[in-house]
C-alpha cells in the first residue's frame, strides 16, 4: 500500500490472495507462483514457499552451493 512494489511482479499467500490484490492495484500480481523475484525484491506465497524463496535469496547472494549447504543443514528437502 506504500507503493514500494508498484510496477513490480509479486505474489502473496494464496489463502488471502483475493483480499490482498485490491489493496495494491499498481502491482503485477502473479497468483500461480510460489515465489517471485523482481530486481531486489523477493515475495513468497506461503510458509514453505517462503523457505524456497529464502534459499533462492541465499543462492542469489552467495551462490547455489551455499544455498544447498543451508538446505541440508536445516534438513529442508
PDB file of N, CA, C and O in Angstrom:
ATOM      1  N   UNK A   1       0.817  -1.196   0.000  1.00  0.00           N
ATOM      2  CA  UNK A   1       0.000   0.000   0.000  1.00  0.00           C
ATOM      3  C   UNK A   1       0.862   1.263   0.000  1.00  0.00           C
ATOM      4  O   UNK A   1       0.363   2.337  -0.282  1.00  0.00           O
ATOM      5  N   UNK A   2       2.143   1.112   0.280  1.00  0.00           N
ATOM      6  CA  UNK A   2       3.049   2.259   0.268  1.00  0.00           C
ATOM      7  C   UNK A   2       3.498   2.624  -1.141  1.00  0.00           C
ATOM      8  O   UNK A   2       4.081   3.677  -1.344  1.00  0.00           O
ATOM      9  N   UNK A   3       3.262   1.732  -2.093  1.00  0.00           N
ATOM     10  CA  UNK A   3       3.707   1.970  -3.459  1.00  0.00           C
ATOM     11  C   UNK A   3       5.083   1.410  -3.748  1.00  0.00           C
ATOM     12  O   UNK A   3       5.555   1.477  -4.874  1.00  0.00           O
ATOM     13  N   UNK A   4       5.734   0.851  -2.757  1.00  0.00           N
ATOM     14  CA  UNK A   4       7.086   0.321  -2.931  1.00  0.00           C
ATOM     15  C   UNK A   4       7.157  -0.754  -4.010  1.00  0.00           C
ATOM     16  O   UNK A   4       8.155  -0.857  -4.717  1.00  0.00           O
ATOM     17  N   UNK A   5       6.090  -1.538  -4.161  1.00  0.00           N
ATOM     18  CA  UNK A   5       6.090  -2.629  -5.139  1.00  0.00           C
ATOM     19  C   UNK A   5       5.327  -2.281  -6.417  1.00  0.00           C
ATOM     20  O   UNK A   5       5.171  -3.137  -7.288  1.00  0.00           O
ATOM     21  N   UNK A   6       4.886  -1.040  -6.561  1.00  0.00           N
ATOM     22  CA  UNK A   6       4.175  -0.639  -7.783  1.00  0.00           C
ATOM     23  C   UNK A   6       5.019  -0.940  -9.015  1.00  0.00           C
ATOM     24  O   UNK A   6       6.220  -0.634  -9.057  1.00  0.00           O
ATOM     25  N   UNK A   7       4.390  -1.558 -10.007  1.00  0.00           N
ATOM     26  CA  UNK A   7       5.073  -1.890 -11.250  1.00  0.00           C
ATOM     27  C   UNK A   7       5.930  -3.141 -11.160  1.00  0.00           C
ATOM     28  O   UNK A   7       6.548  -3.532 -12.138  1.00  0.00           O
ATOM     29  N   UNK A   8       5.970  -3.768 -10.022  1.00  0.00           N
ATOM     30  CA  UNK A   8       6.779  -4.982  -9.807  1.00  0.00           C
ATOM     31  C   UNK A   8       5.901  -6.227  -9.889  1.00  0.00           C
ATOM     32  O   UNK A   8       4.716  -6.189  -9.598  1.00  0.00           O
ATOM     33  N   UNK A   9       6.528  -7.350 -10.244  1.00  0.00           N
ATOM     34  CA  UNK A   9       5.870  -8.649 -10.196  1.00  0.00           C
ATOM     35  C   UNK A   9       6.034  -9.191  -8.776  1.00  0.00           C
ATOM     36  O   UNK A   9       7.142  -9.242  -8.261  1.00  0.00           O
ATOM     37  N   UNK A  10       4.917  -9.585  -8.157  1.00  0.00           N
ATOM     38  CA  UNK A  10       4.949 -10.099  -6.789  1.00  0.00           C
ATOM     39  C   UNK A  10       3.892 -11.190  -6.620  1.00  0.00           C
ATOM     40  O   UNK A  10       3.012 -11.357  -7.453  1.00  0.00           O
ATOM     41  N   UNK A  11       3.989 -11.901  -5.499  1.00  0.00           N
ATOM     42  CA  UNK A  11       2.947 -12.848  -5.114  1.00  0.00           C
ATOM     43  C   UNK A  11       2.695 -12.700  -3.628  1.00  0.00           C
ATOM     44  O   UNK A  11       3.402 -11.960  -2.948  1.00  0.00           O
ATOM     45  N   UNK A  12       1.682 -13.390  -3.148  1.00  0.00           N
ATOM     46  CA  UNK A  12       1.351 -13.352  -1.723  1.00  0.00           C
ATOM     47  C   UNK A  12       0.645 -14.646  -1.358  1.00  0.00           C
ATOM     48  O   UNK A  12       0.358 -15.476  -2.224  1.00  0.00           O
ATOM     49  N   UNK A  13       0.310 -14.799  -0.111  1.00  0.00           N
ATOM     50  CA  UNK A  13      -0.341 -16.003   0.387  1.00  0.00           C
ATOM     51  C   UNK A  13      -1.622 -16.301  -0.393  1.00  0.00           C
ATOM     52  O   UNK A  13      -2.457 -15.426  -0.582  1.00  0.00           O
ATOM     53  N   UNK A  14      -1.750 -17.550  -0.826  1.00  0.00           N
ATOM     54  CA  UNK A  14      -2.900 -17.927  -1.659  1.00  0.00           C
ATOM     55  C   UNK A  14      -4.226 -17.837  -0.905  1.00  0.00           C
ATOM     56  O   UNK A  14      -5.260 -17.537  -1.494  1.00  0.00           O
ATOM     57  N   UNK A  15      -4.230 -18.097   0.401  1.00  0.00           N
ATOM     58  CA  UNK A  15      -5.474 -18.037   1.170  1.00  0.00           C
ATOM     59  C   UNK A  15      -6.031 -16.621   1.262  1.00  0.00           C
ATOM     60  O   UNK A  15      -7.231 -16.429   1.424  1.00  0.00           O
ATOM     61  N   UNK A  16      -5.160 -15.625   1.137  1.00  0.00           N
ATOM     62  CA  UNK A  16      -5.582 -14.229   1.267  1.00  0.00           C
ATOM     63  C   UNK A  16      -5.398 -13.452  -0.032  1.00  0.00           C
ATOM     64  O   UNK A  16      -5.520 -12.236  -0.056  1.00  0.00           O
ATOM     65  N   UNK A  17      -5.118 -14.160  -1.115  1.00  0.00           N
ATOM     66  CA  UNK A  17      -4.773 -13.510  -2.379  1.00  0.00           C
ATOM     67  C   UNK A  17      -5.853 -12.545  -2.849  1.00  0.00           C
ATOM     68  O   UNK A  17      -5.566 -11.387  -3.157  1.00  0.00           O
ATOM     69  N   UNK A  18      -7.103 -13.000  -2.900  1.00  0.00           N
ATOM     70  CA  UNK A  18      -8.174 -12.148  -3.437  1.00  0.00           C
ATOM     71  C   UNK A  18      -8.455 -10.935  -2.555  1.00  0.00           C
ATOM     72  O   UNK A  18      -8.927  -9.916  -3.045  1.00  0.00           O
ATOM     73  N   UNK A  19      -8.133 -11.021  -1.283  1.00  0.00           N
ATOM     74  CA  UNK A  19      -8.313  -9.870  -0.395  1.00  0.00           C
ATOM     75  C   UNK A  19      -7.152  -8.884  -0.488  1.00  0.00           C
ATOM     76  O   UNK A  19      -7.317  -7.693  -0.266  1.00  0.00           O
ATOM     77  N   UNK A  20      -5.972  -9.394  -0.808  1.00  0.00           N
ATOM     78  CA  UNK A  20      -4.772  -8.563  -0.845  1.00  0.00           C
ATOM     79  C   UNK A  20      -4.631  -7.790  -2.147  1.00  0.00           C
ATOM     80  O   UNK A  20      -4.255  -6.613  -2.135  1.00  0.00           O
ATOM     81  N   UNK A  21      -4.941  -8.418  -3.265  1.00  0.00           N
ATOM     82  CA  UNK A  21      -4.748  -7.800  -4.582  1.00  0.00           C
ATOM     83  C   UNK A  21      -5.384  -6.407  -4.704  1.00  0.00           C
ATOM     84  O   UNK A  21      -4.725  -5.483  -5.184  1.00  0.00           O
ATOM     85  N   UNK A  22      -6.620  -6.195  -4.281  1.00  0.00           N
ATOM     86  CA  UNK A  22      -7.210  -4.855  -4.413  1.00  0.00           C
ATOM     87  C   UNK A  22      -6.492  -3.772  -3.599  1.00  0.00           C
ATOM     88  O   UNK A  22      -6.638  -2.583  -3.894  1.00  0.00           O
ATOM     89  N   UNK A  23      -5.729  -4.162  -2.606  1.00  0.00           N
ATOM     90  CA  UNK A  23      -5.030  -3.172  -1.777  1.00  0.00           C
ATOM     91  C   UNK A  23      -3.843  -2.537  -2.505  1.00  0.00           C
ATOM     92  O   UNK A  23      -3.361  -1.482  -2.090  1.00  0.00           O
ATOM     93  N   UNK A  24      -3.367  -3.188  -3.559  1.00  0.00           N
ATOM     94  CA  UNK A  24      -2.215  -2.670  -4.313  1.00  0.00           C
ATOM     95  C   UNK A  24      -2.484  -2.833  -5.812  1.00  0.00           C
ATOM     96  O   UNK A  24      -1.961  -3.736  -6.464  1.00  0.00           O
ATOM     97  N   UNK A  25      -3.311  -1.980  -6.377  1.00  0.00           N
ATOM     98  CA  UNK A  25      -3.735  -2.139  -7.769  1.00  0.00           C
ATOM     99  C   UNK A  25      -2.647  -1.893  -8.815  1.00  0.00           C
ATOM    100  O   UNK A  25      -2.819  -2.283  -9.972  1.00  0.00           O
ATOM    101  N   UNK A  26      -1.532  -1.293  -8.433  1.00  0.00           N
ATOM    102  CA  UNK A  26      -0.470  -0.998  -9.406  1.00  0.00           C
ATOM    103  C   UNK A  26       0.642  -2.032  -9.388  1.00  0.00           C
ATOM    104  O   UNK A  26       1.679  -1.854 -10.017  1.00  0.00           O
ATOM    105  N   UNK A  27       0.411  -3.120  -8.655  1.00  0.00           N
ATOM    106  CA  UNK A  27       1.364  -4.229  -8.566  1.00  0.00           C
ATOM    107  C   UNK A  27       0.968  -5.271  -9.601  1.00  0.00           C
ATOM    108  O   UNK A  27      -0.214  -5.480  -9.872  1.00  0.00           O
ATOM    109  N   UNK A  28       1.946  -5.930 -10.195  1.00  0.00           N
ATOM    110  CA  UNK A  28       1.674  -7.018 -11.136  1.00  0.00           C
ATOM    111  C   UNK A  28       1.642  -8.332 -10.352  1.00  0.00           C
ATOM    112  O   UNK A  28       2.674  -8.923 -10.058  1.00  0.00           O
ATOM    113  N   UNK A  29       0.450  -8.775  -9.984  1.00  0.00           N
ATOM    114  CA  UNK A  29       0.272  -9.954  -9.147  1.00  0.00           C
ATOM    115  C   UNK A  29       0.446 -11.234  -9.948  1.00  0.00           C
ATOM    116  O   UNK A  29      -0.074 -11.362 -11.046  1.00  0.00           O
ATOM    117  N   UNK A  30       1.188 -12.198  -9.385  1.00  0.00           N
ATOM    118  CA  UNK A  30       1.428 -13.487 -10.021  1.00  0.00           C
ATOM    119  C   UNK A  30       0.847 -14.562  -9.102  1.00  0.00           C
ATOM    120  O   UNK A  30       1.497 -15.001  -8.154  1.00  0.00           O
ATOM    121  N   UNK A  31      -0.381 -14.970  -9.370  1.00  0.00           N
ATOM    122  CA  UNK A  31      -1.089 -15.874  -8.467  1.00  0.00           C
ATOM    123  C   UNK A  31      -0.473 -17.272  -8.415  1.00  0.00           C
ATOM    124  O   UNK A  31      -0.384 -17.872  -7.354  1.00  0.00           O
ATOM    125  N   UNK A  32      -0.030 -17.802  -9.546  1.00  0.00           N
ATOM    126  CA  UNK A  32       0.420 -19.196  -9.595  1.00  0.00           C
ATOM    127  C   UNK A  32       1.832 -19.417  -9.040  1.00  0.00           C
ATOM    128  O   UNK A  32       2.246 -20.548  -8.874  1.00  0.00           O
ATOM    129  N   UNK A  33       2.544 -18.374  -8.723  1.00  0.00           N
ATOM    130  CA  UNK A  33       3.939 -18.501  -8.281  1.00  0.00           C
ATOM    131  C   UNK A  33       4.058 -18.870  -6.810  1.00  0.00           C
ATOM    132  O   UNK A  33       3.277 -18.427  -5.976  1.00  0.00           O
ATOM    133  N   UNK A  34       5.062 -19.700  -6.491  1.00  0.00           N
ATOM    134  CA  UNK A  34       5.407 -19.965  -5.087  1.00  0.00           C
ATOM    135  C   UNK A  34       6.194 -18.790  -4.535  1.00  0.00           C
ATOM    136  O   UNK A  34       6.035 -18.400  -3.400  1.00  0.00           O
ATOM    137  N   UNK A  35       7.112 -18.268  -5.367  1.00  0.00           N
ATOM    138  CA  UNK A  35       7.850 -17.065  -5.008  1.00  0.00           C
ATOM    139  C   UNK A  35       8.233 -16.348  -6.281  1.00  0.00           C
ATOM    140  O   UNK A  35       8.290 -16.946  -7.351  1.00  0.00           O
ATOM    141  N   UNK A  36       8.439 -15.050  -6.164  1.00  0.00           N
ATOM    142  CA  UNK A  36       8.759 -14.206  -7.316  1.00  0.00           C
ATOM    143  C   UNK A  36       9.941 -13.321  -6.958  1.00  0.00           C
ATOM    144  O   UNK A  36       9.987 -12.741  -5.873  1.00  0.00           O
ATOM    145  N   UNK A  37      10.874 -13.215  -7.878  1.00  0.00           N
ATOM    146  CA  UNK A  37      11.998 -12.279  -7.751  1.00  0.00           C
ATOM    147  C   UNK A  37      11.815 -11.190  -8.790  1.00  0.00           C
ATOM    148  O   UNK A  37      11.620 -11.475  -9.970  1.00  0.00           O
ATOM    149  N   UNK A  38      11.848  -9.947  -8.374  1.00  0.00           N
ATOM    150  CA  UNK A  38      11.788  -8.817  -9.293  1.00  0.00           C
ATOM    151  C   UNK A  38      12.795  -7.789  -8.811  1.00  0.00           C
ATOM    152  O   UNK A  38      12.542  -7.046  -7.846  1.00  0.00           O
ATOM    153  N   UNK A  39      13.945  -7.781  -9.447  1.00  0.00           N
ATOM    154  CA  UNK A  39      15.011  -6.887  -9.008  1.00  0.00           C
ATOM    155  C   UNK A  39      15.481  -7.283  -7.619  1.00  0.00           C
ATOM    156  O   UNK A  39      15.753  -8.442  -7.355  1.00  0.00           O
ATOM    157  N   UNK A  40      15.520  -6.324  -6.705  1.00  0.00           N
ATOM    158  CA  UNK A  40      15.973  -6.609  -5.346  1.00  0.00           C
ATOM    159  C   UNK A  40      14.853  -7.130  -4.451  1.00  0.00           C
ATOM    160  O   UNK A  40      15.072  -7.430  -3.279  1.00  0.00           O
ATOM    161  N   UNK A  41      13.648  -7.271  -4.987  1.00  0.00           N
ATOM    162  CA  UNK A  41      12.503  -7.695  -4.197  1.00  0.00           C
ATOM    163  C   UNK A  41      12.180  -9.169  -4.410  1.00  0.00           C
ATOM    164  O   UNK A  41      12.112  -9.642  -5.546  1.00  0.00           O
ATOM    165  N   UNK A  42      11.976  -9.879  -3.311  1.00  0.00           N
ATOM    166  CA  UNK A  42      11.544 -11.271  -3.336  1.00  0.00           C
ATOM    167  C   UNK A  42      10.258 -11.354  -2.522  1.00  0.00           C
ATOM    168  O   UNK A  42      10.181 -10.821  -1.414  1.00  0.00           O
ATOM    169  N   UNK A  43       9.229 -12.011  -3.076  1.00  0.00           N
ATOM    170  CA  UNK A  43       7.977 -12.223  -2.344  1.00  0.00           C
ATOM    171  C   UNK A  43       7.611 -13.691  -2.456  1.00  0.00           C
ATOM    172  O   UNK A  43       7.952 -14.355  -3.431  1.00  0.00           O
ATOM    173  N   UNK A  44       6.895 -14.207  -1.439  1.00  0.00           N
ATOM    174  CA  UNK A  44       6.502 -15.615  -1.467  1.00  0.00           C
ATOM    175  C   UNK A  44       5.020 -15.768  -1.182  1.00  0.00           C
ATOM    176  O   UNK A  44       4.367 -14.847  -0.689  1.00  0.00           O
ATOM    177  N   UNK A  45       4.516 -16.978  -1.454  1.00  0.00           N
ATOM    178  CA  UNK A  45       3.076 -17.219  -1.347  1.00  0.00           C
ATOM    179  C   UNK A  45       2.679 -18.054  -0.143  1.00  0.00           C
ATOM    180  O   UNK A  45       1.552 -18.523  -0.069  1.00  0.00           O
ATOM    181  N   UNK A  46       3.580 -18.253   0.804  1.00  0.00           N
ATOM    182  CA  UNK A  46       3.235 -19.034   1.983  1.00  0.00           C
ATOM    183  C   UNK A  46       4.473 -19.434   2.760  1.00  0.00           C
ATOM    184  O   UNK A  46       5.584 -19.025   2.439  1.00  0.00           O
ATOM    185  N   UNK A  47       4.277 -20.269   3.766  1.00  0.00           N
ATOM    186  CA  UNK A  47       5.371 -20.623   4.671  1.00  0.00           C
ATOM    187  C   UNK A  47       6.438 -21.458   3.979  1.00  0.00           C
ATOM    188  O   UNK A  47       7.616 -21.084   3.955  1.00  0.00           O
ATOM    189  N   UNK A  48       6.073 -22.588   3.402  1.00  0.00           N
ATOM    190  CA  UNK A  48       7.097 -23.410   2.734  1.00  0.00           C
ATOM    191  C   UNK A  48       7.628 -22.697   1.498  1.00  0.00           C
ATOM    192  O   UNK A  48       8.814 -22.799   1.169  1.00  0.00           O
ATOM    193  N   UNK A  49       6.775 -21.941   0.822  1.00  0.00           N
ATOM    194  CA  UNK A  49       7.235 -21.134  -0.310  1.00  0.00           C
ATOM    195  C   UNK A  49       8.235 -20.082   0.159  1.00  0.00           C
ATOM    196  O   UNK A  49       9.174 -19.742  -0.561  1.00  0.00           O
ATOM    197  N   UNK A  50       8.039 -19.579   1.377  1.00  0.00           N
ATOM    198  CA  UNK A  50       8.985 -18.621   1.954  1.00  0.00           C
ATOM    199  C   UNK A  50      10.347 -19.241   2.187  1.00  0.00           C
ATOM    200  O   UNK A  50      11.375 -18.593   2.014  1.00  0.00           O
ATOM    201  N   UNK A  51      10.366 -20.509   2.580  1.00  0.00           N
ATOM    202  CA  UNK A  51      11.644 -21.220   2.723  1.00  0.00           C
ATOM    203  C   UNK A  51      12.324 -21.363   1.368  1.00  0.00           C
ATOM    204  O   UNK A  51      13.529 -21.157   1.245  1.00  0.00           O
ATOM    205  N   UNK A  52      11.553 -21.735   0.354  1.00  0.00           N
ATOM    206  CA  UNK A  52      12.106 -21.831  -1.005  1.00  0.00           C
ATOM    207  C   UNK A  52      12.684 -20.488  -1.434  1.00  0.00           C
ATOM    208  O   UNK A  52      13.782 -20.412  -1.991  1.00  0.00           O
ATOM    209  N   UNK A  53      11.936 -19.425  -1.167  1.00  0.00           N
ATOM    210  CA  UNK A  53      12.376 -18.090  -1.545  1.00  0.00           C
ATOM    211  C   UNK A  53      13.646 -17.699  -0.793  1.00  0.00           C
ATOM    212  O   UNK A  53      14.576 -17.144  -1.377  1.00  0.00           O
ATOM    213  N   UNK A  54      13.690 -17.995   0.501  1.00  0.00           N
ATOM    214  CA  UNK A  54      14.879 -17.659   1.293  1.00  0.00           C
ATOM    215  C   UNK A  54      16.112 -18.362   0.742  1.00  0.00           C
ATOM    216  O   UNK A  54      17.196 -17.762   0.658  1.00  0.00           O
ATOM    217  N   UNK A  55      15.957 -19.606   0.334  1.00  0.00           N
ATOM    218  CA  UNK A  55      17.090 -20.320  -0.262  1.00  0.00           C
ATOM    219  C   UNK A  55      17.473 -19.701  -1.605  1.00  0.00           C
ATOM    220  O   UNK A  55      18.663 -19.653  -1.947  1.00  0.00           O
ATOM    221  N   UNK A  56      16.499 -19.211  -2.348  1.00  0.00           N
ATOM    222  CA  UNK A  56      16.805 -18.516  -3.607  1.00  0.00           C
ATOM    223  C   UNK A  56      17.572 -17.229  -3.352  1.00  0.00           C
ATOM    224  O   UNK A  56      18.495 -16.884  -4.096  1.00  0.00           O
ATOM    225  N   UNK A  57      17.220 -16.513  -2.292  1.00  0.00           N
ATOM    226  CA  UNK A  57      17.955 -15.292  -1.934  1.00  0.00           C
ATOM    227  C   UNK A  57      19.394 -15.639  -1.571  1.00  0.00           C
ATOM    228  O   UNK A  57      20.335 -14.980  -2.027  1.00  0.00           O
ATOM    229  N   UNK A  58      19.578 -16.690  -0.776  1.00  0.00           N
ATOM    230  CA  UNK A  58      20.933 -17.121  -0.411  1.00  0.00           C
ATOM    231  C   UNK A  58      21.710 -17.499  -1.665  1.00  0.00           C
ATOM    232  O   UNK A  58      22.872 -17.105  -1.829  1.00  0.00           O
ATOM    233  N   UNK A  59      21.076 -18.242  -2.577  1.00  0.00           N
ATOM    234  CA  UNK A  59      21.743 -18.614  -3.832  1.00  0.00           C
ATOM    235  C   UNK A  59      22.106 -17.380  -4.639  1.00  0.00           C
ATOM    236  O   UNK A  59      23.196 -17.295  -5.210  1.00  0.00           O
ATOM    237  N   UNK A  60      21.218 -16.405  -4.651  1.00  0.00           N
ATOM    238  CA  UNK A  60      21.457 -15.166  -5.393  1.00  0.00           C
ATOM    239  C   UNK A  60      22.633 -14.385  -4.816  1.00  0.00           C
ATOM    240  O   UNK A  60      23.456 -13.841  -5.549  1.00  0.00           O
ATOM    241  N   UNK A  61      22.724 -14.343  -3.492  1.00  0.00           N
ATOM    242  CA  UNK A  61      23.767 -13.560  -2.832  1.00  0.00           C
ATOM    243  C   UNK A  61      25.096 -14.302  -2.678  1.00  0.00           C
ATOM    244  O   UNK A  61      26.161 -13.701  -2.788  1.00  0.00           O
ATOM    245  N   UNK A  62      25.015 -15.613  -2.398  1.00  0.00           N
ATOM    246  CA  UNK A  62      26.221 -16.359  -2.028  1.00  0.00           C
ATOM    247  C   UNK A  62      26.512 -17.574  -2.898  1.00  0.00           C
ATOM    248  O   UNK A  62      27.496 -18.270  -2.664  1.00  0.00           O
ATOM    249  N   UNK A  63      25.637 -17.873  -3.850  1.00  0.00           N
ATOM    250  CA  UNK A  63      25.848 -18.994  -4.758  1.00  0.00           C
ATOM    251  C   UNK A  63      24.990 -20.202  -4.401  1.00  0.00           C
ATOM    252  O   UNK A  63      24.546 -20.373  -3.259  1.00  0.00           O
ATOM    253  N   UNK A  64      24.764 -21.038  -5.403  1.00  0.00           N
ATOM    254  CA  UNK A  64      23.914 -22.220  -5.254  1.00  0.00           C
ATOM    255  C   UNK A  64      24.474 -23.186  -4.222  1.00  0.00           C
ATOM    256  O   UNK A  64      23.734 -23.773  -3.434  1.00  0.00           O
ATOM    257  N   UNK A  65      25.798 -23.355  -4.192  1.00  0.00           N
ATOM    258  CA  UNK A  65      26.405 -24.288  -3.234  1.00  0.00           C
ATOM    259  C   UNK A  65      26.081 -23.878  -1.794  1.00  0.00           C
ATOM    260  O   UNK A  65      25.788 -24.737  -0.952  1.00  0.00           O
ATOM    261  N   UNK A  66      26.104 -22.599  -1.511  1.00  0.00           N
ATOM    262  CA  UNK A  66      25.783 -22.121  -0.162  1.00  0.00           C
ATOM    263  C   UNK A  66      24.321 -22.405   0.175  1.00  0.00           C
ATOM    264  O   UNK A  66      24.002 -22.817   1.293  1.00  0.00           O
ATOM    265  N   UNK A  67      23.438 -22.210  -0.780  1.00  0.00           N
ATOM    266  CA  UNK A  67      22.018 -22.489  -0.558  1.00  0.00           C
ATOM    267  C   UNK A  67      21.791 -23.980  -0.326  1.00  0.00           C
ATOM    268  O   UNK A  67      21.000 -24.368   0.543  1.00  0.00           O
ATOM    269  N   UNK A  68      22.496 -24.810  -1.082  1.00  0.00           N
ATOM    270  CA  UNK A  68      22.371 -26.256  -0.891  1.00  0.00           C
ATOM    271  C   UNK A  68      22.885 -26.680   0.482  1.00  0.00           C
ATOM    272  O   UNK A  68      22.260 -27.506   1.154  1.00  0.00           O
ATOM    273  N   UNK A  69      23.993 -26.110   0.923  1.00  0.00           N
ATOM    274  CA  UNK A  69      24.521 -26.425   2.259  1.00  0.00           C
ATOM    275  C   UNK A  69      23.529 -26.003   3.343  1.00  0.00           C
ATOM    276  O   UNK A  69      23.292 -26.736   4.307  1.00  0.00           O
ATOM    277  N   UNK A  70      22.948 -24.841   3.193  1.00  0.00           N
ATOM    278  CA  UNK A  70      21.973 -24.348   4.155  1.00  0.00           C
ATOM    279  C   UNK A  70      20.732 -25.248   4.196  1.00  0.00           C
ATOM    280  O   UNK A  70      20.243 -25.588   5.271  1.00  0.00           O
ATOM    281  N   UNK A  71      20.233 -25.649   3.034  1.00  0.00           N
ATOM    282  CA  UNK A  71      19.071 -26.534   2.988  1.00  0.00           C
ATOM    283  C   UNK A  71      19.365 -27.854   3.691  1.00  0.00           C
ATOM    284  O   UNK A  71      18.534 -28.350   4.462  1.00  0.00           O
ATOM    285  N   UNK A  72      20.549 -28.404   3.458  1.00  0.00           N
ATOM    286  CA  UNK A  72      20.934 -29.650   4.138  1.00  0.00           C
ATOM    287  C   UNK A  72      21.046 -29.451   5.633  1.00  0.00           C
ATOM    288  O   UNK A  72      20.595 -30.283   6.423  1.00  0.00           O
ATOM    289  N   UNK A  73      21.641 -28.342   6.055  1.00  0.00           N
ATOM    290  CA  UNK A  73      21.804 -28.067   7.485  1.00  0.00           C
ATOM    291  C   UNK A  73      20.451 -27.900   8.179  1.00  0.00           C
ATOM    292  O   UNK A  73      20.308 -28.267   9.343  1.00  0.00           O
ATOM    293  N   UNK A  74      19.472 -27.380   7.459  1.00  0.00           N
ATOM    294  CA  UNK A  74      18.122 -27.187   8.017  1.00  0.00           C
ATOM    295  C   UNK A  74      17.248 -28.414   7.824  1.00  0.00           C
ATOM    296  O   UNK A  74      16.076 -28.405   8.208  1.00  0.00           O
ATOM    297  N   UNK A  75      17.803 -29.453   7.185  1.00  0.00           N
ATOM    298  CA  UNK A  75      17.040 -30.661   6.836  1.00  0.00           C
ATOM    299  C   UNK A  75      15.823 -30.300   6.003  1.00  0.00           C
ATOM    300  O   UNK A  75      14.729 -30.867   6.179  1.00  0.00           O
ATOM    301  N   UNK A  76      15.999 -29.362   5.083  1.00  0.00           N
ATOM    302  CA  UNK A  76      14.922 -28.927   4.201  1.00  0.00           C
ATOM    303  C   UNK A  76      15.124 -29.557   2.831  1.00  0.00           C
ATOM    304  O   UNK A  76      16.150 -29.346   2.193  1.00  0.00           O
ATOM    305  N   UNK A  77      14.167 -30.344   2.401  1.00  0.00           N
ATOM    306  CA  UNK A  77      14.273 -31.033   1.110  1.00  0.00           C
ATOM    307  C   UNK A  77      13.404 -30.374   0.072  1.00  0.00           C
ATOM    308  O   UNK A  77      12.272 -30.068   0.316  1.00  0.00           O
TER     309      UNK A  77
END
